């Protein structure tokens, strides 16, 4: 496995090879990422993983400086799951000048849910992913469904800008108790970690209510939020949406329920397709 820190090294390493399958990450890898890398490996051809903590998608009060940088450990794990090339540029390499050209995804998809609580987040994500695509020039890119809205925003970007890459979803990896794997789980204290699976359980509760024939989505959402609040969480949203575009659903639409909530200082997100 090679590690390229510059775009020039990356291009040299990829020269003459078939276009790779690509898994963009911010490092601090866990089993959820490794599952995406294995999935990329199954597609045949080279597998490129990028590791870049993207300042553009952090708000001033968020954890950019605190975000764990664990390159050596990440590389060991990536090698073990068949990654061929790691692209790990530093900020000066990817943003040699302030990044003033940016991708602005549509408000109706990107300013709701995560975008409402993290303004500018998807501008930062789209901008860096477009740039990474230009560097890596992949045939396929895999994004986990754990970040459901991110997946849809990026799929839309690729479609509307006619980027020559296929965007493929990866399933959410979960701990045995149901907690969706996330780099942020590492911030949880022992008691918080024990409580954390309640977010996934709240989503299951929403699913059960629909199965039982309840139809008032606002009531179901409010009840899930109230349950989380009673347990000490501070929920940002629990929201039932149309899977295809995250708009308010009409009868018969395939649904996804998405949630974001703070447990102590740690903000967790999760979702469930229903
Ligand atoms: O999901 C992530 O880790 C990031 O948002 C991504 C896609 C690597 C862009 O920085």
PDB file of C-alpha atoms and ligand atoms in Angstrom:
ATOM      1  CA  UNK A   1       0.000   0.000   0.000  1.00  0.00           C
ATOM      2  CA  UNK A   2       1.338   3.431  -0.958  1.00  0.00           C
ATOM      3  CA  UNK A   3       0.700   6.669   0.874  1.00  0.00           C
ATOM      4  CA  UNK A   4       0.655   9.871  -1.214  1.00  0.00           C
ATOM      5  CA  UNK A   5       0.745  13.220   0.552  1.00  0.00           C
ATOM      6  CA  UNK A   6       0.695  15.403  -2.549  1.00  0.00           C
ATOM      7  CA  UNK A   7      -1.486  15.550  -5.643  1.00  0.00           C
ATOM      8  CA  UNK A   8       1.647  15.036  -7.776  1.00  0.00           C
ATOM      9  CA  UNK A   9       2.519  11.813  -5.891  1.00  0.00           C
ATOM     10  CA  UNK A  10      -1.070  10.645  -6.137  1.00  0.00           C
ATOM     11  CA  UNK A  11      -1.161  11.204  -9.914  1.00  0.00           C
ATOM     12  CA  UNK A  12       2.148   9.380 -10.301  1.00  0.00           C
ATOM     13  CA  UNK A  13       0.909   6.424  -8.241  1.00  0.00           C
ATOM     14  CA  UNK A  14      -2.286   6.210 -10.314  1.00  0.00           C
ATOM     15  CA  UNK A  15      -0.664   6.691 -13.722  1.00  0.00           C
ATOM     16  CA  UNK A  16      -1.469   3.816 -16.071  1.00  0.00           C
ATOM     17  CA  UNK A  17      -3.753   2.055 -13.548  1.00  0.00           C
ATOM     18  CA  UNK A  18      -7.457   1.596 -14.146  1.00  0.00           C
ATOM     19  CA  UNK A  19      -9.640   4.243 -12.469  1.00  0.00           C
ATOM     20  CA  UNK A  20     -10.000   3.336  -8.792  1.00  0.00           C
ATOM     21  CA  UNK A  21     -12.858   2.813  -6.387  1.00  0.00           C
ATOM     22  CA  UNK A  22     -12.639   5.643  -3.866  1.00  0.00           C
ATOM     23  CA  UNK A  23     -13.593   5.989  -0.207  1.00  0.00           C
ATOM     24  CA  UNK A  24     -13.197   9.566   1.085  1.00  0.00           C
ATOM     25  CA  UNK A  25     -12.724   9.833   4.868  1.00  0.00           C
ATOM     26  CA  UNK A  26     -11.518  12.213   7.538  1.00  0.00           C
ATOM     27  CA  UNK A  27      -9.457   9.465   9.177  1.00  0.00           C
ATOM     28  CA  UNK A  28      -9.813   8.226  12.761  1.00  0.00           C
ATOM     29  CA  UNK A  29     -11.075   5.084  11.099  1.00  0.00           C
ATOM     30  CA  UNK A  30     -13.378   2.499  12.633  1.00  0.00           C
ATOM     31  CA  UNK A  31     -15.034  -0.699  11.458  1.00  0.00           C
ATOM     32  CA  UNK A  32     -17.689   1.319   9.558  1.00  0.00           C
ATOM     33  CA  UNK A  33     -15.016   2.838   7.304  1.00  0.00           C
ATOM     34  CA  UNK A  34     -13.251  -0.507   6.904  1.00  0.00           C
ATOM     35  CA  UNK A  35     -16.513  -2.067   5.751  1.00  0.00           C
ATOM     36  CA  UNK A  36     -16.719   0.605   3.011  1.00  0.00           C
ATOM     37  CA  UNK A  37     -13.128  -0.137   1.976  1.00  0.00           C
ATOM     38  CA  UNK A  38     -13.852  -3.874   1.758  1.00  0.00           C
ATOM     39  CA  UNK A  39     -16.913  -3.046  -0.349  1.00  0.00           C
ATOM     40  CA  UNK A  40     -14.682  -0.957  -2.647  1.00  0.00           C
ATOM     41  CA  UNK A  41     -12.277  -3.906  -2.905  1.00  0.00           C
ATOM     42  CA  UNK A  42     -15.065  -6.185  -4.086  1.00  0.00           C
ATOM     43  CA  UNK A  43     -15.583  -3.947  -7.126  1.00  0.00           C
ATOM     44  CA  UNK A  44     -12.180  -4.971  -8.522  1.00  0.00           C
ATOM     45  CA  UNK A  45      -9.391  -2.581  -9.463  1.00  0.00           C
ATOM     46  CA  UNK A  46      -7.392  -0.271  -7.218  1.00  0.00           C
ATOM     47  CA  UNK A  47      -8.857   1.111  -3.987  1.00  0.00           C
ATOM     48  CA  UNK A  48      -7.992   4.652  -2.943  1.00  0.00           C
ATOM     49  CA  UNK A  49      -8.875   6.028   0.499  1.00  0.00           C
ATOM     50  CA  UNK A  50      -8.415   9.712   1.258  1.00  0.00           C
ATOM     51  CA  UNK A  51      -7.738  10.961   4.757  1.00  0.00           C
ATOM     52  CA  UNK A  52      -8.269  14.683   5.102  1.00  0.00           C
ATOM     53  CA  UNK A  53      -9.864  16.601   7.966  1.00  0.00           C
ATOM     54  CA  UNK A  54     -11.745  19.212   5.995  1.00  0.00           C
ATOM     55  CA  UNK A  55     -11.824  22.552   7.795  1.00  0.00           C
ATOM     56  CA  UNK A  56     -14.476  23.857   5.367  1.00  0.00           C
ATOM     57  CA  UNK A  57     -17.167  21.604   6.809  1.00  0.00           C
ATOM     58  CA  UNK A  58     -16.588  22.551  10.449  1.00  0.00           C
ATOM     59  CA  UNK A  59     -18.287  25.534  12.036  1.00  0.00           C
ATOM     60  CA  UNK A  60     -16.162  27.806  14.232  1.00  0.00           C
ATOM     61  CA  UNK A  61     -17.478  26.214  17.457  1.00  0.00           C
ATOM     62  CA  UNK A  62     -17.120  22.624  16.200  1.00  0.00           C
ATOM     63  CA  UNK A  63     -14.353  20.172  16.935  1.00  0.00           C
ATOM     64  CA  UNK A  64     -11.912  20.800  14.028  1.00  0.00           C
ATOM     65  CA  UNK A  65      -8.794  21.087  16.228  1.00  0.00           C
ATOM     66  CA  UNK A  66      -9.969  18.333  18.554  1.00  0.00           C
ATOM     67  CA  UNK A  67     -10.696  15.944  15.677  1.00  0.00           C
ATOM     68  CA  UNK A  68      -8.345  12.961  16.193  1.00  0.00           C
ATOM     69  CA  UNK A  69      -5.502  12.657  13.664  1.00  0.00           C
ATOM     70  CA  UNK A  70      -4.426   8.989  13.714  1.00  0.00           C
ATOM     71  CA  UNK A  71      -2.710   8.497  10.342  1.00  0.00           C
ATOM     72  CA  UNK A  72      -0.292   5.695  11.335  1.00  0.00           C
ATOM     73  CA  UNK A  73      -3.032   3.582  12.902  1.00  0.00           C
ATOM     74  CA  UNK A  74      -5.431   4.356  10.035  1.00  0.00           C
ATOM     75  CA  UNK A  75      -2.848   3.178   7.489  1.00  0.00           C
ATOM     76  CA  UNK A  76      -2.257  -0.094   9.356  1.00  0.00           C
ATOM     77  CA  UNK A  77      -5.982  -0.804   9.322  1.00  0.00           C
ATOM     78  CA  UNK A  78      -6.342   0.158   5.664  1.00  0.00           C
ATOM     79  CA  UNK A  79      -3.516  -2.081   4.576  1.00  0.00           C
ATOM     80  CA  UNK A  80      -5.178  -5.022   6.331  1.00  0.00           C
ATOM     81  CA  UNK A  81      -8.421  -4.573   4.361  1.00  0.00           C
ATOM     82  CA  UNK A  82      -6.853  -4.300   0.914  1.00  0.00           C
ATOM     83  CA  UNK A  83      -6.540  -0.561   0.308  1.00  0.00           C
ATOM     84  CA  UNK A  84      -3.953   0.060  -2.429  1.00  0.00           C
ATOM     85  CA  UNK A  85      -3.333   3.777  -2.051  1.00  0.00           C
ATOM     86  CA  UNK A  86      -3.929   6.309   0.717  1.00  0.00           C
ATOM     87  CA  UNK A  87      -4.181   9.972  -0.241  1.00  0.00           C
ATOM     88  CA  UNK A  88      -3.400  12.029   2.867  1.00  0.00           C
ATOM     89  CA  UNK A  89      -2.737  15.637   1.862  1.00  0.00           C
ATOM     90  CA  UNK A  90      -2.204  18.368   4.431  1.00  0.00           C
ATOM     91  CA  UNK A  91      -4.178  21.607   4.338  1.00  0.00           C
ATOM     92  CA  UNK A  92      -1.470  23.505   2.440  1.00  0.00           C
ATOM     93  CA  UNK A  93      -1.614  20.856  -0.275  1.00  0.00           C
ATOM     94  CA  UNK A  94      -5.378  20.753  -0.739  1.00  0.00           C
ATOM     95  CA  UNK A  95      -6.077  24.408   0.075  1.00  0.00           C
ATOM     96  CA  UNK A  96      -2.857  26.247  -0.915  1.00  0.00           C
ATOM     97  CA  UNK A  97      -4.940  29.433  -1.103  1.00  0.00           C
ATOM     98  CA  UNK A  98      -8.230  30.109   0.656  1.00  0.00           C
ATOM     99  CA  UNK A  99     -10.854  28.010  -1.140  1.00  0.00           C
ATOM    100  CA  UNK A 100     -13.096  30.763  -2.498  1.00  0.00           C
ATOM    101  CA  UNK A 101     -14.665  28.695  -5.295  1.00  0.00           C
ATOM    102  CA  UNK A 102     -17.263  26.527  -3.603  1.00  0.00           C
ATOM    103  CA  UNK A 103     -20.094  24.179  -4.499  1.00  0.00           C
ATOM    104  CA  UNK A 104     -23.476  25.324  -3.164  1.00  0.00           C
ATOM    105  CA  UNK A 105     -25.962  22.456  -3.087  1.00  0.00           C
ATOM    106  CA  UNK A 106     -29.679  23.339  -3.299  1.00  0.00           C
ATOM    107  CA  UNK A 107     -31.234  24.731  -0.113  1.00  0.00           C
ATOM    108  CA  UNK A 108     -34.236  22.417  -0.218  1.00  0.00           C
ATOM    109  CA  UNK A 109     -31.955  19.417   0.245  1.00  0.00           C
ATOM    110  CA  UNK A 110     -28.906  20.890   1.968  1.00  0.00           C
ATOM    111  CA  UNK A 111     -30.309  23.553   4.320  1.00  0.00           C
ATOM    112  CA  UNK A 112     -32.683  21.169   6.111  1.00  0.00           C
ATOM    113  CA  UNK A 113     -31.941  18.649   8.911  1.00  0.00           C
ATOM    114  CA  UNK A 114     -28.105  18.610   9.258  1.00  0.00           C
ATOM    115  CA  UNK A 115     -27.841  21.739   7.123  1.00  0.00           C
ATOM    116  CA  UNK A 116     -30.225  23.615   9.422  1.00  0.00           C
ATOM    117  CA  UNK A 117     -28.175  22.831  12.521  1.00  0.00           C
ATOM    118  CA  UNK A 118     -24.764  23.024  10.811  1.00  0.00           C
ATOM    119  CA  UNK A 119     -25.034  25.929   8.353  1.00  0.00           C
ATOM    120  CA  UNK A 120     -22.539  25.656   5.515  1.00  0.00           C
ATOM    121  CA  UNK A 121     -21.751  22.019   6.308  1.00  0.00           C
ATOM    122  CA  UNK A 122     -22.777  20.663   2.909  1.00  0.00           C
ATOM    123  CA  UNK A 123     -21.039  23.494   1.056  1.00  0.00           C
ATOM    124  CA  UNK A 124     -17.839  22.327   2.760  1.00  0.00           C
ATOM    125  CA  UNK A 125     -18.533  18.664   2.050  1.00  0.00           C
ATOM    126  CA  UNK A 126     -19.445  19.174  -1.630  1.00  0.00           C
ATOM    127  CA  UNK A 127     -16.469  21.447  -2.238  1.00  0.00           C
ATOM    128  CA  UNK A 128     -13.909  19.047  -0.791  1.00  0.00           C
ATOM    129  CA  UNK A 129     -15.471  15.974  -2.398  1.00  0.00           C
ATOM    130  CA  UNK A 130     -15.501  17.618  -5.839  1.00  0.00           C
ATOM    131  CA  UNK A 131     -11.858  18.554  -5.345  1.00  0.00           C
ATOM    132  CA  UNK A 132     -10.947  15.046  -4.142  1.00  0.00           C
ATOM    133  CA  UNK A 133     -12.744  13.586  -7.174  1.00  0.00           C
ATOM    134  CA  UNK A 134     -10.625  15.825  -9.428  1.00  0.00           C
ATOM    135  CA  UNK A 135      -7.465  14.610  -7.697  1.00  0.00           C
ATOM    136  CA  UNK A 136      -8.319  10.888  -7.582  1.00  0.00           C
ATOM    137  CA  UNK A 137     -10.520  10.636 -10.726  1.00  0.00           C
ATOM    138  CA  UNK A 138     -12.329   7.555  -9.449  1.00  0.00           C
ATOM    139  CA  UNK A 139     -14.699   5.301 -11.365  1.00  0.00           C
ATOM    140  CA  UNK A 140     -16.794   4.661  -8.248  1.00  0.00           C
ATOM    141  CA  UNK A 141     -17.057   6.458  -4.896  1.00  0.00           C
ATOM    142  CA  UNK A 142     -18.600   4.906  -1.782  1.00  0.00           C
ATOM    143  CA  UNK A 143     -20.340   6.936   0.927  1.00  0.00           C
ATOM    144  CA  UNK A 144     -21.901   5.414   4.034  1.00  0.00           C
ATOM    145  CA  UNK A 145     -25.646   5.666   4.587  1.00  0.00           C
ATOM    146  CA  UNK A 146     -24.926   6.575   8.213  1.00  0.00           C
ATOM    147  CA  UNK A 147     -24.654  10.100   6.748  1.00  0.00           C
ATOM    148  CA  UNK A 148     -27.848   9.660   4.768  1.00  0.00           C
ATOM    149  CA  UNK A 149     -28.327  13.298   3.816  1.00  0.00           C
ATOM    150  CA  UNK A 150     -24.662  13.628   2.823  1.00  0.00           C
ATOM    151  CA  UNK A 151     -25.069  10.649   0.507  1.00  0.00           C
ATOM    152  CA  UNK A 152     -28.089  12.245  -1.219  1.00  0.00           C
ATOM    153  CA  UNK A 153     -26.462  15.675  -1.477  1.00  0.00           C
ATOM    154  CA  UNK A 154     -23.341  14.174  -3.094  1.00  0.00           C
ATOM    155  CA  UNK A 155     -25.362  11.933  -5.417  1.00  0.00           C
ATOM    156  CA  UNK A 156     -27.243  15.038  -6.571  1.00  0.00           C
ATOM    157  CA  UNK A 157     -23.975  16.926  -7.105  1.00  0.00           C
ATOM    158  CA  UNK A 158     -22.583  14.129  -9.257  1.00  0.00           C
ATOM    159  CA  UNK A 159     -25.783  13.935 -11.318  1.00  0.00           C
ATOM    160  CA  UNK A 160     -26.250  17.660 -11.844  1.00  0.00           C
ATOM    161  CA  UNK A 161     -22.589  18.379 -12.619  1.00  0.00           C
ATOM    162  CA  UNK A 162     -22.338  15.264 -14.826  1.00  0.00           C
ATOM    163  CA  UNK A 163     -19.265  14.048 -12.935  1.00  0.00           C
ATOM    164  CA  UNK A 164     -17.951  10.788 -14.425  1.00  0.00           C
ATOM    165  CA  UNK A 165     -18.183   8.808 -11.192  1.00  0.00           C
ATOM    166  CA  UNK A 166     -20.740   6.360  -9.864  1.00  0.00           C
ATOM    167  CA  UNK A 167     -21.849   7.086  -6.293  1.00  0.00           C
ATOM    168  CA  UNK A 168     -22.583   3.920  -4.335  1.00  0.00           C
ATOM    169  CA  UNK A 169     -24.092   3.707  -0.815  1.00  0.00           C
ATOM    170  CA  UNK A 170     -22.530   1.652   1.980  1.00  0.00           C
ATOM    171  CA  UNK A 171     -24.593   0.117   4.780  1.00  0.00           C
ATOM    172  CA  UNK A 172     -24.291   1.496   8.312  1.00  0.00           C
ATOM    173  CA  UNK A 173     -22.108  -0.621  10.596  1.00  0.00           C
ATOM    174  CA  UNK A 174     -23.450  -1.011  14.132  1.00  0.00           C
ATOM    175  CA  UNK A 175     -22.109  -2.153  17.473  1.00  0.00           C
ATOM    176  CA  UNK A 176     -23.834  -5.288  18.864  1.00  0.00           C
ATOM    177  CA  UNK A 177     -26.081  -3.035  20.996  1.00  0.00           C
ATOM    178  CA  UNK A 178     -27.283  -1.164  17.902  1.00  0.00           C
ATOM    179  CA  UNK A 179     -25.228   2.031  18.173  1.00  0.00           C
ATOM    180  CA  UNK A 180     -24.206   3.218  14.700  1.00  0.00           C
ATOM    181  CA  UNK A 181     -20.410   3.313  14.458  1.00  0.00           C
ATOM    182  CA  UNK A 182     -19.016   6.837  14.312  1.00  0.00           C
ATOM    183  CA  UNK A 183     -15.739   8.564  15.070  1.00  0.00           C
ATOM    184  CA  UNK A 184     -17.670  10.649  17.567  1.00  0.00           C
ATOM    185  CA  UNK A 185     -18.502   7.601  19.711  1.00  0.00           C
ATOM    186  CA  UNK A 186     -14.940   7.922  20.977  1.00  0.00           C
ATOM    187  CA  UNK A 187     -15.924  11.145  22.756  1.00  0.00           C
ATOM    188  CA  UNK A 188     -18.555   9.372  24.893  1.00  0.00           C
ATOM    189  CA  UNK A 189     -17.887   8.683  28.548  1.00  0.00           C
ATOM    190  CA  UNK A 190     -18.731   5.243  29.976  1.00  0.00           C
ATOM    191  CA  UNK A 191     -22.258   6.125  31.101  1.00  0.00           C
ATOM    192  CA  UNK A 192     -22.918   8.006  27.850  1.00  0.00           C
ATOM    193  CA  UNK A 193     -21.741   5.025  25.819  1.00  0.00           C
ATOM    194  CA  UNK A 194     -24.210   2.831  27.707  1.00  0.00           C
ATOM    195  CA  UNK A 195     -27.010   5.299  26.937  1.00  0.00           C
ATOM    196  CA  UNK A 196     -26.046   5.926  23.288  1.00  0.00           C
ATOM    197  CA  UNK A 197     -27.947   2.960  21.716  1.00  0.00           C
ATOM    198  CA  UNK A 198     -31.177   4.707  22.786  1.00  0.00           C
ATOM    199  CA  UNK A 199     -30.910   6.865  19.657  1.00  0.00           C
ATOM    200  CA  UNK A 200     -31.190   3.811  17.396  1.00  0.00           C
ATOM    201  CA  UNK A 201     -33.948   2.495  19.684  1.00  0.00           C
ATOM    202  CA  UNK A 202     -35.874   5.752  19.259  1.00  0.00           C
ATOM    203  CA  UNK A 203     -35.747   5.196  15.484  1.00  0.00           C
ATOM    204  CA  UNK A 204     -37.000   1.642  15.980  1.00  0.00           C
ATOM    205  CA  UNK A 205     -39.831   3.090  18.079  1.00  0.00           C
ATOM    206  CA  UNK A 206     -40.832   5.338  15.173  1.00  0.00           C
ATOM    207  CA  UNK A 207     -40.779   2.325  12.866  1.00  0.00           C
ATOM    208  CA  UNK A 208     -42.937   0.328  15.306  1.00  0.00           C
ATOM    209  CA  UNK A 209     -45.483   3.166  15.561  1.00  0.00           C
ATOM    210  CA  UNK A 210     -45.872   3.251  11.767  1.00  0.00           C
ATOM    211  CA  UNK A 211     -46.150  -0.528  11.649  1.00  0.00           C
ATOM    212  CA  UNK A 212     -48.869  -0.358  14.304  1.00  0.00           C
ATOM    213  CA  UNK A 213     -50.864   1.894  11.963  1.00  0.00           C
ATOM    214  CA  UNK A 214     -50.185   5.335  13.436  1.00  0.00           C
ATOM    215  CA  UNK A 215     -50.361   7.936  10.674  1.00  0.00           C
ATOM    216  CA  UNK A 216     -49.747  11.318  12.306  1.00  0.00           C
ATOM    217  CA  UNK A 217     -46.041  11.723  11.586  1.00  0.00           C
ATOM    218  CA  UNK A 218     -45.690  14.886  13.676  1.00  0.00           C
ATOM    219  CA  UNK A 219     -47.050  13.071  16.753  1.00  0.00           C
ATOM    220  CA  UNK A 220     -44.693  10.123  16.226  1.00  0.00           C
ATOM    221  CA  UNK A 221     -41.685  12.445  15.802  1.00  0.00           C
ATOM    222  CA  UNK A 222     -42.612  14.542  18.850  1.00  0.00           C
ATOM    223  CA  UNK A 223     -42.970  11.433  21.007  1.00  0.00           C
ATOM    224  CA  UNK A 224     -39.534  10.136  19.990  1.00  0.00           C
ATOM    225  CA  UNK A 225     -37.985  13.520  20.791  1.00  0.00           C
ATOM    226  CA  UNK A 226     -39.779  13.657  24.150  1.00  0.00           C
ATOM    227  CA  UNK A 227     -38.525  10.177  25.060  1.00  0.00           C
ATOM    228  CA  UNK A 228     -34.948  11.182  24.257  1.00  0.00           C
ATOM    229  CA  UNK A 229     -35.334  14.431  26.232  1.00  0.00           C
ATOM    230  CA  UNK A 230     -36.622  12.513  29.268  1.00  0.00           C
ATOM    231  CA  UNK A 231     -33.493  10.369  29.135  1.00  0.00           C
ATOM    232  CA  UNK A 232     -31.262  13.437  29.177  1.00  0.00           C
ATOM    233  CA  UNK A 233     -30.615  13.915  25.464  1.00  0.00           C
ATOM    234  CA  UNK A 234     -30.943  17.247  23.665  1.00  0.00           C
ATOM    235  CA  UNK A 235     -32.433  16.295  20.304  1.00  0.00           C
ATOM    236  CA  UNK A 236     -32.063  18.593  17.276  1.00  0.00           C
ATOM    237  CA  UNK A 237     -34.564  16.610  15.226  1.00  0.00           C
ATOM    238  CA  UNK A 238     -36.294  13.300  14.735  1.00  0.00           C
ATOM    239  CA  UNK A 239     -37.859  13.544  11.309  1.00  0.00           C
ATOM    240  CA  UNK A 240     -39.711  11.212   8.957  1.00  0.00           C
ATOM    241  CA  UNK A 241     -38.904  12.053   5.350  1.00  0.00           C
ATOM    242  CA  UNK A 242     -39.295  10.743   1.843  1.00  0.00           C
ATOM    243  CA  UNK A 243     -36.232   8.595   1.124  1.00  0.00           C
ATOM    244  CA  UNK A 244     -35.633   9.896  -2.381  1.00  0.00           C
ATOM    245  CA  UNK A 245     -35.168  13.592  -1.554  1.00  0.00           C
ATOM    246  CA  UNK A 246     -35.791  14.072   2.195  1.00  0.00           C
ATOM    247  CA  UNK A 247     -38.903  16.168   1.569  1.00  0.00           C
ATOM    248  CA  UNK A 248     -42.120  15.761   3.575  1.00  0.00           C
ATOM    249  CA  UNK A 249     -43.569  12.432   2.494  1.00  0.00           C
ATOM    250  CA  UNK A 250     -46.866  11.757   0.764  1.00  0.00           C
ATOM    251  CA  UNK A 251     -48.861   8.581   1.474  1.00  0.00           C
ATOM    252  CA  UNK A 252     -47.088   5.519   0.060  1.00  0.00           C
ATOM    253  CA  UNK A 253     -43.629   7.095  -0.295  1.00  0.00           C
ATOM    254  CA  UNK A 254     -40.714   4.968   0.955  1.00  0.00           C
ATOM    255  CA  UNK A 255     -39.578   6.599   4.182  1.00  0.00           C
ATOM    256  CA  UNK A 256     -36.466   7.229   6.184  1.00  0.00           C
ATOM    257  CA  UNK A 257     -36.448   8.508   9.749  1.00  0.00           C
ATOM    258  CA  UNK A 258     -33.446  10.672  10.595  1.00  0.00           C
ATOM    259  CA  UNK A 259     -32.315  11.867  14.009  1.00  0.00           C
ATOM    260  CA  UNK A 260     -29.647  14.058  15.535  1.00  0.00           C
ATOM    261  CA  UNK A 261     -29.265  14.550  19.272  1.00  0.00           C
ATOM    262  CA  UNK A 262     -26.679  15.616  21.776  1.00  0.00           C
ATOM    263  CA  UNK A 263     -25.666  13.351  24.608  1.00  0.00           C
ATOM    264  CA  UNK A 264     -23.557  15.445  26.947  1.00  0.00           C
ATOM    265  CA  UNK A 265     -21.210  17.332  24.641  1.00  0.00           C
ATOM    266  CA  UNK A 266     -21.347  14.764  21.846  1.00  0.00           C
ATOM    267  CA  UNK A 267     -23.747  15.138  18.952  1.00  0.00           C
ATOM    268  CA  UNK A 268     -24.790  11.836  17.381  1.00  0.00           C
ATOM    269  CA  UNK A 269     -26.801  11.184  14.221  1.00  0.00           C
ATOM    270  CA  UNK A 270     -28.524   8.082  12.967  1.00  0.00           C
ATOM    271  CA  UNK A 271     -31.254   7.050  10.550  1.00  0.00           C
ATOM    272  CA  UNK A 272     -33.391   4.093   9.578  1.00  0.00           C
ATOM    273  CA  UNK A 273     -35.014   3.295   6.252  1.00  0.00           C
ATOM    274  CA  UNK A 274     -38.588   2.205   6.885  1.00  0.00           C
TER     275      UNK A 274
HETATM  276  O1  LIG B   1     -18.165  11.701   5.717  1.00  0.00           O
HETATM  277  C1  LIG B   1     -17.040  12.221   5.858  1.00  0.00           C
HETATM  278  O2  LIG B   1     -16.152  11.673   6.519  1.00  0.00           O
HETATM  279  C2  LIG B   1     -16.750  13.563   5.215  1.00  0.00           C
HETATM  280  O3  LIG B   1     -17.872  14.382   5.219  1.00  0.00           O
HETATM  281  C3  LIG B   1     -16.174  13.455   3.790  1.00  0.00           C
HETATM  282  C4  LIG B   1     -17.170  12.833   2.831  1.00  0.00           C
HETATM  283  C5  LIG B   1     -14.902  12.616   3.821  1.00  0.00           C
HETATM  284  C6  LIG B   1     -15.810  14.846   3.254  1.00  0.00           C
HETATM  285  O4  LIG B   1     -14.855  15.481   4.066  1.00  0.00           O
END
